[in-house]
Coordinates of C-alpha atoms in Angstrom, one line a residue:
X775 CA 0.0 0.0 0.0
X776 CA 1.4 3.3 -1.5
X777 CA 2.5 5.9 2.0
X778 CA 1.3 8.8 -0.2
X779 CA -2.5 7.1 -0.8
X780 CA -2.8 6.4 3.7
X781 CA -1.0 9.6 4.3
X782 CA -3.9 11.9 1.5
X783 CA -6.7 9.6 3.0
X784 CA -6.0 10.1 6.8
X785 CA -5.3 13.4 6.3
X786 CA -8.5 13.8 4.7
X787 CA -10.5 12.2 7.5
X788 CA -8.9 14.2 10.0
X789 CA -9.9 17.2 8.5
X790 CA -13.3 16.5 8.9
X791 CA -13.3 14.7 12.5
X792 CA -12.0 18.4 12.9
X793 CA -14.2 20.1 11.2
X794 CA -17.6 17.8 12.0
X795 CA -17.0 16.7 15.6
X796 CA -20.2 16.0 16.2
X797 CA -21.2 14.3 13.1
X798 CA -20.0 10.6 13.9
X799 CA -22.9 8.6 11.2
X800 CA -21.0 11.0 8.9
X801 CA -17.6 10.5 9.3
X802 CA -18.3 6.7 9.9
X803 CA -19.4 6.7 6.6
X804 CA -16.8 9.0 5.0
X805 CA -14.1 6.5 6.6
X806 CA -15.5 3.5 5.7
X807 CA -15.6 4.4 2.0
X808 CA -12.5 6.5 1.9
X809 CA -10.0 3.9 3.8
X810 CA -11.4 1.1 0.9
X811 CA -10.2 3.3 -1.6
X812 CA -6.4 3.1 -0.3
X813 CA -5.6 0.9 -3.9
X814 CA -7.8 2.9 -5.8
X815 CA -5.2 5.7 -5.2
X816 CA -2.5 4.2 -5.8
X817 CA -3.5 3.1 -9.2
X818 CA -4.9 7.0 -9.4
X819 CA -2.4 9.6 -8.7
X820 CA -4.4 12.2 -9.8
X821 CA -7.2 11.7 -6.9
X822 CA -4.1 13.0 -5.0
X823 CA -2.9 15.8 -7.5
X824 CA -6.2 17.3 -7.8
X825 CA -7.4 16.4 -4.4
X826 CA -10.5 14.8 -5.3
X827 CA -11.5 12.9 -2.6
X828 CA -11.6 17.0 -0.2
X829 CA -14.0 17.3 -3.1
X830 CA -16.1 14.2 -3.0
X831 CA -16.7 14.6 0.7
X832 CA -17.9 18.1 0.7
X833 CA -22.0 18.5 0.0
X834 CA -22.3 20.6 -3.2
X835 CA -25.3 22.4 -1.3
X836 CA -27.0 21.8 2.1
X837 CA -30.1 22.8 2.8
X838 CA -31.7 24.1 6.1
X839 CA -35.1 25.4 7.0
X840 CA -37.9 25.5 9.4
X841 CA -41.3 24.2 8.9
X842 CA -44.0 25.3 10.2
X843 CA -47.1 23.6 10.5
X844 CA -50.4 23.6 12.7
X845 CA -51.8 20.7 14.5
X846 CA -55.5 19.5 14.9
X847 CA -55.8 21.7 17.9
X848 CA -54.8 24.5 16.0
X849 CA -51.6 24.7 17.5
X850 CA -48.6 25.9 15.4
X851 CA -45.7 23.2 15.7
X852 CA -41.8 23.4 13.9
X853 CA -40.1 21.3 12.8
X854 CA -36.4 21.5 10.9
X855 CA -36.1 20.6 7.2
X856 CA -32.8 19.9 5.1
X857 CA -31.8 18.7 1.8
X858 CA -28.4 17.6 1.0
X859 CA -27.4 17.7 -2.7
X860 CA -24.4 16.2 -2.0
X861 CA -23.1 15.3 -5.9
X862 CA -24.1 15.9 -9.3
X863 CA -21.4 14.8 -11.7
X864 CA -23.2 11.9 -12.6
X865 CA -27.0 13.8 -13.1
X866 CA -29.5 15.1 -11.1
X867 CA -29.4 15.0 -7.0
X868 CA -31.4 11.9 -6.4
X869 CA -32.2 10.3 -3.1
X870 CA -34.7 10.0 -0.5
X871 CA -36.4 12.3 2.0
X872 CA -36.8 10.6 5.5
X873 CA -39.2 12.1 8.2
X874 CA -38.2 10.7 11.7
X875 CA -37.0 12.0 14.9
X876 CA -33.7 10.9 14.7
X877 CA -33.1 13.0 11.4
X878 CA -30.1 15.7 11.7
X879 CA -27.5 16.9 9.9
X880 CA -25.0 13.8 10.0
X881 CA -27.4 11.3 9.4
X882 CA -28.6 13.0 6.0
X883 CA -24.9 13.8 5.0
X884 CA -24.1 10.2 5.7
X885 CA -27.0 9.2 3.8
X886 CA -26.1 11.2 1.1
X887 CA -22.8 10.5 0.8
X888 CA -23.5 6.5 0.5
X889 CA -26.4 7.8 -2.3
X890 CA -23.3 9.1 -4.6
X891 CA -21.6 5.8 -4.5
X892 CA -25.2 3.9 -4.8
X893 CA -26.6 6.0 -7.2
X894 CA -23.3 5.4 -9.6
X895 CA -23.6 1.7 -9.3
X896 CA -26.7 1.4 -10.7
X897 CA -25.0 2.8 -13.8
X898 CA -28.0 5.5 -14.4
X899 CA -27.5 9.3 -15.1
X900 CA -28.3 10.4 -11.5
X901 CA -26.4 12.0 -8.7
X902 CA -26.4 12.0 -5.2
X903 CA -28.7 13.7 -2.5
X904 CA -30.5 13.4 0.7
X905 CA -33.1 15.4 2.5
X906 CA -36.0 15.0 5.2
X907 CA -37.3 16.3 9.1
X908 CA -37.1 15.5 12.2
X909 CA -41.2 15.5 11.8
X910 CA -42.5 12.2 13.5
X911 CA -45.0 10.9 11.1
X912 CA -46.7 8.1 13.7
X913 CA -49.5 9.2 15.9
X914 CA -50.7 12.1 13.4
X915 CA -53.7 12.7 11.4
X916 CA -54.0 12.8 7.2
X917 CA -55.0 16.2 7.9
X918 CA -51.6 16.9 10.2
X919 CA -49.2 15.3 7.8
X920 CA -50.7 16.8 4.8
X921 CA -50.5 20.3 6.3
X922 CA -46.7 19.1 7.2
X923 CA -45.9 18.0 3.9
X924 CA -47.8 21.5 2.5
X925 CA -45.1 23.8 4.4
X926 CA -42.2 21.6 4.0
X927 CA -42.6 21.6 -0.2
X928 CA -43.3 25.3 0.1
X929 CA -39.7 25.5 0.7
X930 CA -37.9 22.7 -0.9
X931 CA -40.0 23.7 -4.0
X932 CA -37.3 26.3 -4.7
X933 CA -34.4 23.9 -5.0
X934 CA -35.5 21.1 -7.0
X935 CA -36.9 19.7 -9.9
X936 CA -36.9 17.0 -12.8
X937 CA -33.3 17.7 -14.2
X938 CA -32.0 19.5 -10.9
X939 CA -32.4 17.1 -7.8
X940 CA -35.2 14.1 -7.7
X941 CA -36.7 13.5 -4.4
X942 CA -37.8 9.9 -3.3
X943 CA -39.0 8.2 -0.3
X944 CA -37.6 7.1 2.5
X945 CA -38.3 6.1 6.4
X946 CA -42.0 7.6 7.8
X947 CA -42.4 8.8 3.6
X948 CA -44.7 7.0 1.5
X949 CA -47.0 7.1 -1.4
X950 CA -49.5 9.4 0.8
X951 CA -46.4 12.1 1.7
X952 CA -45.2 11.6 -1.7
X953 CA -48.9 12.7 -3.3
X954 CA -49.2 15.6 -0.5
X955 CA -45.5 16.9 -1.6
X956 CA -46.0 16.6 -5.0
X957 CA -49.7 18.2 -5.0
X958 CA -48.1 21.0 -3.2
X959 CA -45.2 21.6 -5.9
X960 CA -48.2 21.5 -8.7
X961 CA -49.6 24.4 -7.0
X962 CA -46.3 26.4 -6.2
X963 CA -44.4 25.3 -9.6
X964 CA -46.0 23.7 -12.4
X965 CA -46.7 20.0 -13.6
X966 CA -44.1 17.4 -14.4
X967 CA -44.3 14.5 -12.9
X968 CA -40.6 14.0 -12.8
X969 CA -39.7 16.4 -10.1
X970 CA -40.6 13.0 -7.2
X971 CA -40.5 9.7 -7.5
X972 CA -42.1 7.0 -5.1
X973 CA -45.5 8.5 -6.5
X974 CA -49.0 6.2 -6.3
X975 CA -49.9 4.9 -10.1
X976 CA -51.9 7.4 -10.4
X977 CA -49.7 10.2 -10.2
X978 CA -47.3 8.4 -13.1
X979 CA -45.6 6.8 -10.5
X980 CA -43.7 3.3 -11.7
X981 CA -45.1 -0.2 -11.4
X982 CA -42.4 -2.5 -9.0
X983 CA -41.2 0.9 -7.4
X984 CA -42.8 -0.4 -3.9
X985 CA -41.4 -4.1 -4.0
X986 CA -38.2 -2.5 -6.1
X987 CA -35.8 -1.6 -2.6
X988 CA -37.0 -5.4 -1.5
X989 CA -37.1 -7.3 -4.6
X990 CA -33.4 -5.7 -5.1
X991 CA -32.2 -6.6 -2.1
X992 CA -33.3 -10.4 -3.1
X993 CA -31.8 -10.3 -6.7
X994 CA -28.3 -9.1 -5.5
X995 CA -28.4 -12.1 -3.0
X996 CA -29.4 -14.4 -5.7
X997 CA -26.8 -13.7 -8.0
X998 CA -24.3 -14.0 -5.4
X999 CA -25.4 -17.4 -4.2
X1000 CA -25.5 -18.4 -7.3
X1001 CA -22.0 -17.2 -8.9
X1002 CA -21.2 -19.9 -5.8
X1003 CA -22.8 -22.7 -7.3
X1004 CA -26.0 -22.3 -5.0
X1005 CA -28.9 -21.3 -5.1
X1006 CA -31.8 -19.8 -2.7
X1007 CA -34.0 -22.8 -2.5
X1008 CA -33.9 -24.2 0.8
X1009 CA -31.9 -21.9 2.6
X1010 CA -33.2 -20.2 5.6
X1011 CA -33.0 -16.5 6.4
X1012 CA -34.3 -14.2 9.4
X1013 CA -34.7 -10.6 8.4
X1014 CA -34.6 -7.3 10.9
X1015 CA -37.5 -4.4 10.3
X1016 CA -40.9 -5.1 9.0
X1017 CA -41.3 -2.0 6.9
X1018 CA -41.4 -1.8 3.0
X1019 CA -37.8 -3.5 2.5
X1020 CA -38.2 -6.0 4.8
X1021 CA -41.6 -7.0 3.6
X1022 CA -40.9 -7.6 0.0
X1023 CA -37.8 -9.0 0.8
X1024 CA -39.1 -11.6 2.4
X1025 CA -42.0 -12.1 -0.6
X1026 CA -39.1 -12.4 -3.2
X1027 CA -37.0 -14.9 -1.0
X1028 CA -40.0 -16.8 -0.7
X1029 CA -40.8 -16.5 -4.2
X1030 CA -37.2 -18.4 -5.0
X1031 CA -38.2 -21.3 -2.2
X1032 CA -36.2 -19.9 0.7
X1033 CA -38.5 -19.6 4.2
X1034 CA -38.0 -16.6 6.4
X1035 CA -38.2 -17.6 9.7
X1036 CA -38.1 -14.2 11.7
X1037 CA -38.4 -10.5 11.2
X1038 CA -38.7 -7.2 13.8
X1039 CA -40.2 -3.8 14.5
X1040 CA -39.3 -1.3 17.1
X1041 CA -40.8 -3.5 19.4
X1042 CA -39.5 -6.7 19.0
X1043 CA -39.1 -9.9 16.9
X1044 CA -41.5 -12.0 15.8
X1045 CA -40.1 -15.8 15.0
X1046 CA -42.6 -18.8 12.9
X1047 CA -40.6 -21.8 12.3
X1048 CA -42.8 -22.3 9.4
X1049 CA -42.0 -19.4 7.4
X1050 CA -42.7 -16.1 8.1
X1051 CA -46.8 -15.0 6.8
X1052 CA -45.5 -11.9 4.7
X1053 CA -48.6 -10.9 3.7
X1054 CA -50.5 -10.8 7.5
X1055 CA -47.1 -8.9 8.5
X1056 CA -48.3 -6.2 5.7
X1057 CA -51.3 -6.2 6.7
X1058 CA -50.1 -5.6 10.2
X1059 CA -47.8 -2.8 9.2
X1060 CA -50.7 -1.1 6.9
X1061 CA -52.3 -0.5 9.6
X1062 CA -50.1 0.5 12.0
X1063 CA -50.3 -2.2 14.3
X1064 CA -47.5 -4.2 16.2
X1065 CA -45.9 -7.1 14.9
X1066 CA -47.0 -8.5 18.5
X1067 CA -50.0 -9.0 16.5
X1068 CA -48.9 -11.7 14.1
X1069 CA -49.6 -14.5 16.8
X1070 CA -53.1 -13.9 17.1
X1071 CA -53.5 -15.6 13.4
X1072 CA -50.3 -17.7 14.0
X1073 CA -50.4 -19.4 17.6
X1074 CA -47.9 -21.5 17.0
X1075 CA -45.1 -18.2 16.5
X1076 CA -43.6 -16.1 19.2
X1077 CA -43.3 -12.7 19.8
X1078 CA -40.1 -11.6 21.7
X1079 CA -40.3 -8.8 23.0
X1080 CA -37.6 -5.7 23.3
X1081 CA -35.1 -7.6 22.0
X1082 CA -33.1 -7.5 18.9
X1083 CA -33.7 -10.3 16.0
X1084 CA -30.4 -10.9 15.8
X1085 CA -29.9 -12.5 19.3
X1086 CA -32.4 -15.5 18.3
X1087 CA -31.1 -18.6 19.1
X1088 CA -31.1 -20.3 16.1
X1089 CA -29.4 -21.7 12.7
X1090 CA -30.0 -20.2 9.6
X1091 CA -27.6 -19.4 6.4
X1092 CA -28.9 -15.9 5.4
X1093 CA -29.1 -12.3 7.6
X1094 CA -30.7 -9.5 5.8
X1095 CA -30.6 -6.3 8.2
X1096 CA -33.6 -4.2 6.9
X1097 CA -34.3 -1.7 9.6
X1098 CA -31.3 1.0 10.4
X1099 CA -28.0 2.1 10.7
X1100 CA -25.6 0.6 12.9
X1101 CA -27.9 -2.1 14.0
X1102 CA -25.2 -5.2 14.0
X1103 CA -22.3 -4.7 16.6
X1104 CA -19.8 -6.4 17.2
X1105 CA -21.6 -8.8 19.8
X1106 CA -24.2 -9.5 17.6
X1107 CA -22.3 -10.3 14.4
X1108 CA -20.6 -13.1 16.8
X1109 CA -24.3 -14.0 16.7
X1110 CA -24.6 -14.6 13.4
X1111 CA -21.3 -16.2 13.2
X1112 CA -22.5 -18.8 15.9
X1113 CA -26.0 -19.2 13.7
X1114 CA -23.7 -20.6 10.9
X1115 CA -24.5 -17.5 8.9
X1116 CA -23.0 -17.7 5.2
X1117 CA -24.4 -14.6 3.7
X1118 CA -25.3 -11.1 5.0
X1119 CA -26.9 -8.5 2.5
X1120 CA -27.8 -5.1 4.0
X1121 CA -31.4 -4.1 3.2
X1122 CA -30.6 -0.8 5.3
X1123 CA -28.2 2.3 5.4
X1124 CA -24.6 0.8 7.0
X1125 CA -27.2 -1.8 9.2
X1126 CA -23.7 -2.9 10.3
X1127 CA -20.6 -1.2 12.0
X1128 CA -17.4 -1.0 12.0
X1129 CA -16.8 -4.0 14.9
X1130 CA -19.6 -6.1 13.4
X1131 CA -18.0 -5.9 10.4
X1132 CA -14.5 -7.2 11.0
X1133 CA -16.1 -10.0 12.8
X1134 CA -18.0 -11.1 9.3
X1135 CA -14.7 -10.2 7.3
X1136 CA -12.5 -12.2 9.6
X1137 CA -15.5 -15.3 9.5
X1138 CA -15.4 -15.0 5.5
X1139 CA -18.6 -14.2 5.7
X1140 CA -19.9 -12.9 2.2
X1141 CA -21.2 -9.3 3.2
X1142 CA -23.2 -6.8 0.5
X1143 CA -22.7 -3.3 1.3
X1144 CA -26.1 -1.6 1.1
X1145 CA -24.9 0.9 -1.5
X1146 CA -24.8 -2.1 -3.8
X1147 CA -27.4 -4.6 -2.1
X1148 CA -30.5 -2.2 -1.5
X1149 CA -29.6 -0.1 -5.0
X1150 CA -32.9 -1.7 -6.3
X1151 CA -35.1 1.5 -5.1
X1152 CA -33.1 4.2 -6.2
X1153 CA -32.5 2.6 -9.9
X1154 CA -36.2 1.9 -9.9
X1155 CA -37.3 5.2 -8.8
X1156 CA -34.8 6.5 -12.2
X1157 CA -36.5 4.0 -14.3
X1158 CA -39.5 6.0 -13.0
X1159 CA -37.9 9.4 -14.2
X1160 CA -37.3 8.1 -17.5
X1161 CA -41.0 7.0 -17.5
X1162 CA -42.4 10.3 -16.6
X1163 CA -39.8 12.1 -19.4
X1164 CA -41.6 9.8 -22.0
X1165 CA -44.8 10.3 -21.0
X1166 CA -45.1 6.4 -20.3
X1167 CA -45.9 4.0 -17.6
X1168 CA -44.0 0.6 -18.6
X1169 CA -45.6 -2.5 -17.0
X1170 CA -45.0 -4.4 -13.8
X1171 CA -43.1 -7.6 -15.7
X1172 CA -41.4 -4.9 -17.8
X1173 CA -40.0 -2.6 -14.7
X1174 CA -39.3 -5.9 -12.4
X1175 CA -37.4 -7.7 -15.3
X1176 CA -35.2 -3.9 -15.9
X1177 CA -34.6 -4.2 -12.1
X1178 CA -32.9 -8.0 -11.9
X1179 CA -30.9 -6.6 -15.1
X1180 CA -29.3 -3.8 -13.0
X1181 CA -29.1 -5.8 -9.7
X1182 CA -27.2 -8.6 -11.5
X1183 CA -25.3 -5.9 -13.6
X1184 CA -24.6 -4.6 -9.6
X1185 CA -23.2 -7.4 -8.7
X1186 CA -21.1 -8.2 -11.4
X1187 CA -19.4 -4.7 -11.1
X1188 CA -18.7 -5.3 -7.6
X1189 CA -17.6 -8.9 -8.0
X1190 CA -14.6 -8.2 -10.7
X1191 CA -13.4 -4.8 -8.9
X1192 CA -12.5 -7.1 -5.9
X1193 CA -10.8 -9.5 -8.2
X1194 CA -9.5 -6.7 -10.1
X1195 CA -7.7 -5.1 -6.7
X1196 CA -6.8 -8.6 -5.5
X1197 CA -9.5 -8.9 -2.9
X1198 CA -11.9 -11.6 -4.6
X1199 CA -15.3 -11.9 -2.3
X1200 CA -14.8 -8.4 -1.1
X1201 CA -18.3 -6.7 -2.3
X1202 CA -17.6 -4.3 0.2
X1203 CA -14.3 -3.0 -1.7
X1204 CA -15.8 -3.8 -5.2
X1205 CA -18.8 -1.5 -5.2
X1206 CA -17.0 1.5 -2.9
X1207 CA -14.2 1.5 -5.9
X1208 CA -16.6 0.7 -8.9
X1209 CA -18.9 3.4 -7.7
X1210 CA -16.7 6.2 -6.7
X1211 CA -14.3 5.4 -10.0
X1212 CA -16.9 6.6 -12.3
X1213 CA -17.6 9.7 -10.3
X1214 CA -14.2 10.9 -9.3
X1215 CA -13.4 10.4 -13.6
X1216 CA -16.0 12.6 -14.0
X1217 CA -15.3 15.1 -11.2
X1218 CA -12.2 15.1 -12.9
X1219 CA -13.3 15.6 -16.4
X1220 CA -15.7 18.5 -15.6
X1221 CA -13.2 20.7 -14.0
X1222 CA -13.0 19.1 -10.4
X1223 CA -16.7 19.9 -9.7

C-alpha cells in the first residue's frame, strides 16, 4: 500500500473529525468508504494531485429550514427541514427524503454520501442527495401530515426539480407524503411529474417501485449465491424491520423457495418456524399495528419482546438487516457467526458497523454493502424518471425484469473490482471502488466539480 495514498486519505478524514465533531454517522461513513479506496489511489495519482476525494466529501449544497405547520388543535408546531445535494457529476441529485425524529445533519450527510456511490452503481445518469425532518410521522392525522408535507414543499420547491435534484421516499415517507409533496409543488411550480418519485400509479408513478428496494435486495443475494454454485431454494433467512424493504424482501426470498423464519419492529421480533406469513405482517404494518399482533393468526409463532432479532437462538444461512443504521455490533455479528450464517446482504443504510463488520470479514462471511445490495429502489425510482420524461408508464413484468438486469449488472461490477484489486469476495471494496471510480473520472473531467 502506497505511504502517499494512507497519508492523503488520513489526512482527509482528519480534517473533517476536525471540522464535524459531532457528526459521527458521517464521518463513519466517509471512513469507511475513503480507507477502501487506499488501492484505488495508488492506481490514481491524480485523486491525490487534484485532491478529489476534499471534493467528493464536501456536499455541493446543504439545505436548512424551518417548517411550520399547525396541529389539529390548531396549535402551530416546527419542525427542521434539510436537503443535502451532496453530488451531481453523474446527473441530477437523487435520493430519498426521511421524516423521523432521529433525522439531523450527519445522518442526512451520511446518507447522502453513500447515495453518490449507490446512485453510480446502478449505472444510471443520477447523482447523489439526501433530505428530510425531524417531523415524526406516527400518531398524526391525514389532515396533520398533509398540512406538514404543505409547508415543507413550500420551501424545498425552490431547489429542486426534474433535471435538478429528484426526491424519493424514504423512512415515515410514503405514497400518501409523496402525493401531499407533490400536490403542493403542482400548485407552487408547475406540472411534471418528474420532479418525485415514489408517487401512487396514479400520479405516473412506476409499477415495481414499492417491491423495487426489496425485490433488489433479493436479486443481489441471488446472483451471489449463485456465482457460488447455489442457489436460494432451501436456505433459511431471518430478516430485521418489517417496513417496506423487509416485507418484499421476504416475498421475493420466498418466491425463490427460501422460508423466512423471523423478522422485527421497534418492538420486537416475531419468529414462525414455518415461514414467516408476509402478507399478515403487511397487513399488520398497513395499519399501523405491532408485529405482536402476528400470533393472534399464527399461535404456533412467538413474539419476543424488546429484543433484537439478531440474538435468536437459532441456525440459519442468510441475515438480511432491513431496519437502520448501525444495528449489528460487534456482539451480535458473533451471533450470526455462531447461527452458521453464510451470507449477509444489507437491506438498510450501513445496518452494520465497523466492529460487526470485522467479525464477518474475519469469518469470511460474504457481506453486500447496502450501497450495492439495497440499489434496487433508487434505480427503480430512475427507471421511473425516464418513465415520466416519456410520457409512459412501462408495465410491472417490464420494470421488475429492468430491475434483476441492473441488480445482476450490480453485482457483477462489484464482484470483478474485488478480483481486479486482488481482494476476490470483497463486495464491500468492489462496489466503494466501482462506484466512486466513475464519479471521481468525471469530477475530474468536468473541471473538479
Amino acid at each position: 500500500m502506497g505511504q502517499a495514498s494512507k497519508q492523503y486519505i488520513n489526512g482527509v478524514l482528519n480534517r473533517l473529525n476536525k471540522q464535524y465533531p459531532d457528526m459521527v454517522e458521517f464521518q463513519q461513513a466517509t471512513k469507511e468508504v475513503l480507507r477502501s479506496l487506499e488501492k484505488f489511489v495508488d492506481r490514481h495519482p491524480e485523486v491525490i494531485e487534484h485532491n478529489l476525494f476534499e471534493l467528493l466529501v464536501e456536499p455541493e449544497r446543504v439545505v436548512k429550514f424551518r417548517v411550520p405547520w399547525q396541529d389539529d388543535a390548531g396549535k402551530w408546531q416546527v419542525n427542521t427541514g434539510m436537503r443535502v445535494q451532496f453530488n451531481s457529476a453523474l446527473g441530477p441529485y437523487k435520493g430519498g427524503l426521511r421524516f423521523d425524529p432521529s433525522v439531523n445533519e450527519s445522518i442526512i450527510k451520511f446518507l447522502g454520501f453513500e447515495q453518490i456511490f449507490k446512485n453510480s452503481l446502478t449505472g444510471l445518469p443520477i447523482g447523489g442527495g439526501k433530505g428530510g425532518s425531524n417531523f415524526n410521522p406516527k400518531g398524526k392525522s391525514d389532515a396533520e401530515i398533509m398540512r406538514f408535507c404543505q409547508s415543507f414543499m413550500t420551501e424545498l420547491s425552490k431547489h429542486i426539480g426534474p433535471n435538478t435534484d429528484v426526491p424519493a421516499g424514504d423512512i415515515g415517507v410514503g405514497g400518501r407524503e409523496i402525493g401531499y409533496l407533490f400536490g403542493q409543488y403542482k400548485r407552487l411550480q408547475q406540472y411534471d411529474s418528474g420532479t418525485l418519485t415514489g408517487k401512487p400509479l396514479e400520479m405516473w408513478g412506476s409499477y415495481a417501485r414499492t417491491e423495487a428496494t426489496g425485490y433488489g435486495l433479493v436479486y443481489f443475494l441471488q446472483n451471489a449465491v449463485e456465482d457460488r454454485g447455489d442457489s436460494l431454494d432451501g436456505k433459511t433467512i431471518v430478516v430485521s424491520g418489517s417496513g417496506n424493504v423487509a416485507q418484499y424482501a421476504m416475498k421475493k426470498a420466498k418466491d425463490l423457495g427460501a422460508k423466512v423464519l423471523a423478522c422485527s419492529d421497534r418492538g420486537g421480533y416475531i419468529r414462525d418456524e414455518s415461514g414467516i406469513d408476509e402478507e399478515l405482517v403487511i397487513a399488520i404494518k398497513e395499519r399501523g399495528g405491532s408485529l405482536a399482533e402476528y400470533i393472534e393468526e399464527h399461535s404456533s409463532a412467538t413474539y419476543h419482546t424488546d429484543e433484537s432479532v439478531w440474538t435468536i437462538d437459532a441456525s440459519y444461512d442468510i441475515a438480511l438487516p432491513c431496519a437502520t443504521q448501525n444495528e449489528i455490533d460487534g456482539s451480535l455479528a458473533k451471533n450470526l457467526v455462531k447461527a452458521g450464517v453464510t451470507y449477509v446482504m444489507e437491506g438498510a443504510n450501513m445496518p452494520v458497523n465497523d466492529e460487526g463488520l470485522e467479525v464477518l470479514t474475519e469469518q469470511e462471511i460474504l457481506y453486500g454493502p447496502g450501497k450495492a445490495a439495497n440499489a434496487g429502489g433508487v434505480a427503480v425510482s430512475a427507471l421511473e424518471m425516464a418513465q415520466n420524461a416519456q410520457r409512459l408508464q412501462w408495465d410491472f413484468d417490464e420494470v421488475d425484469q429492468r430491475l434483476q438486469d441492473i441488480m445482476a449488472t450490480i453485482y457483477q461490477k462489484c464482484s470483478k473490482t474485488a478480483e481486479e484489486y486482488g481482494e476476490p469476495g470483497n463486495l464491500s471494496l468492489g462496489a466503494n471502488i466501482a462506484g466512486a471510480e466513475k464519479v471521481l473520472k468525471a469530477m475530474d473531467a468536468q473541471g473538479l466539480v
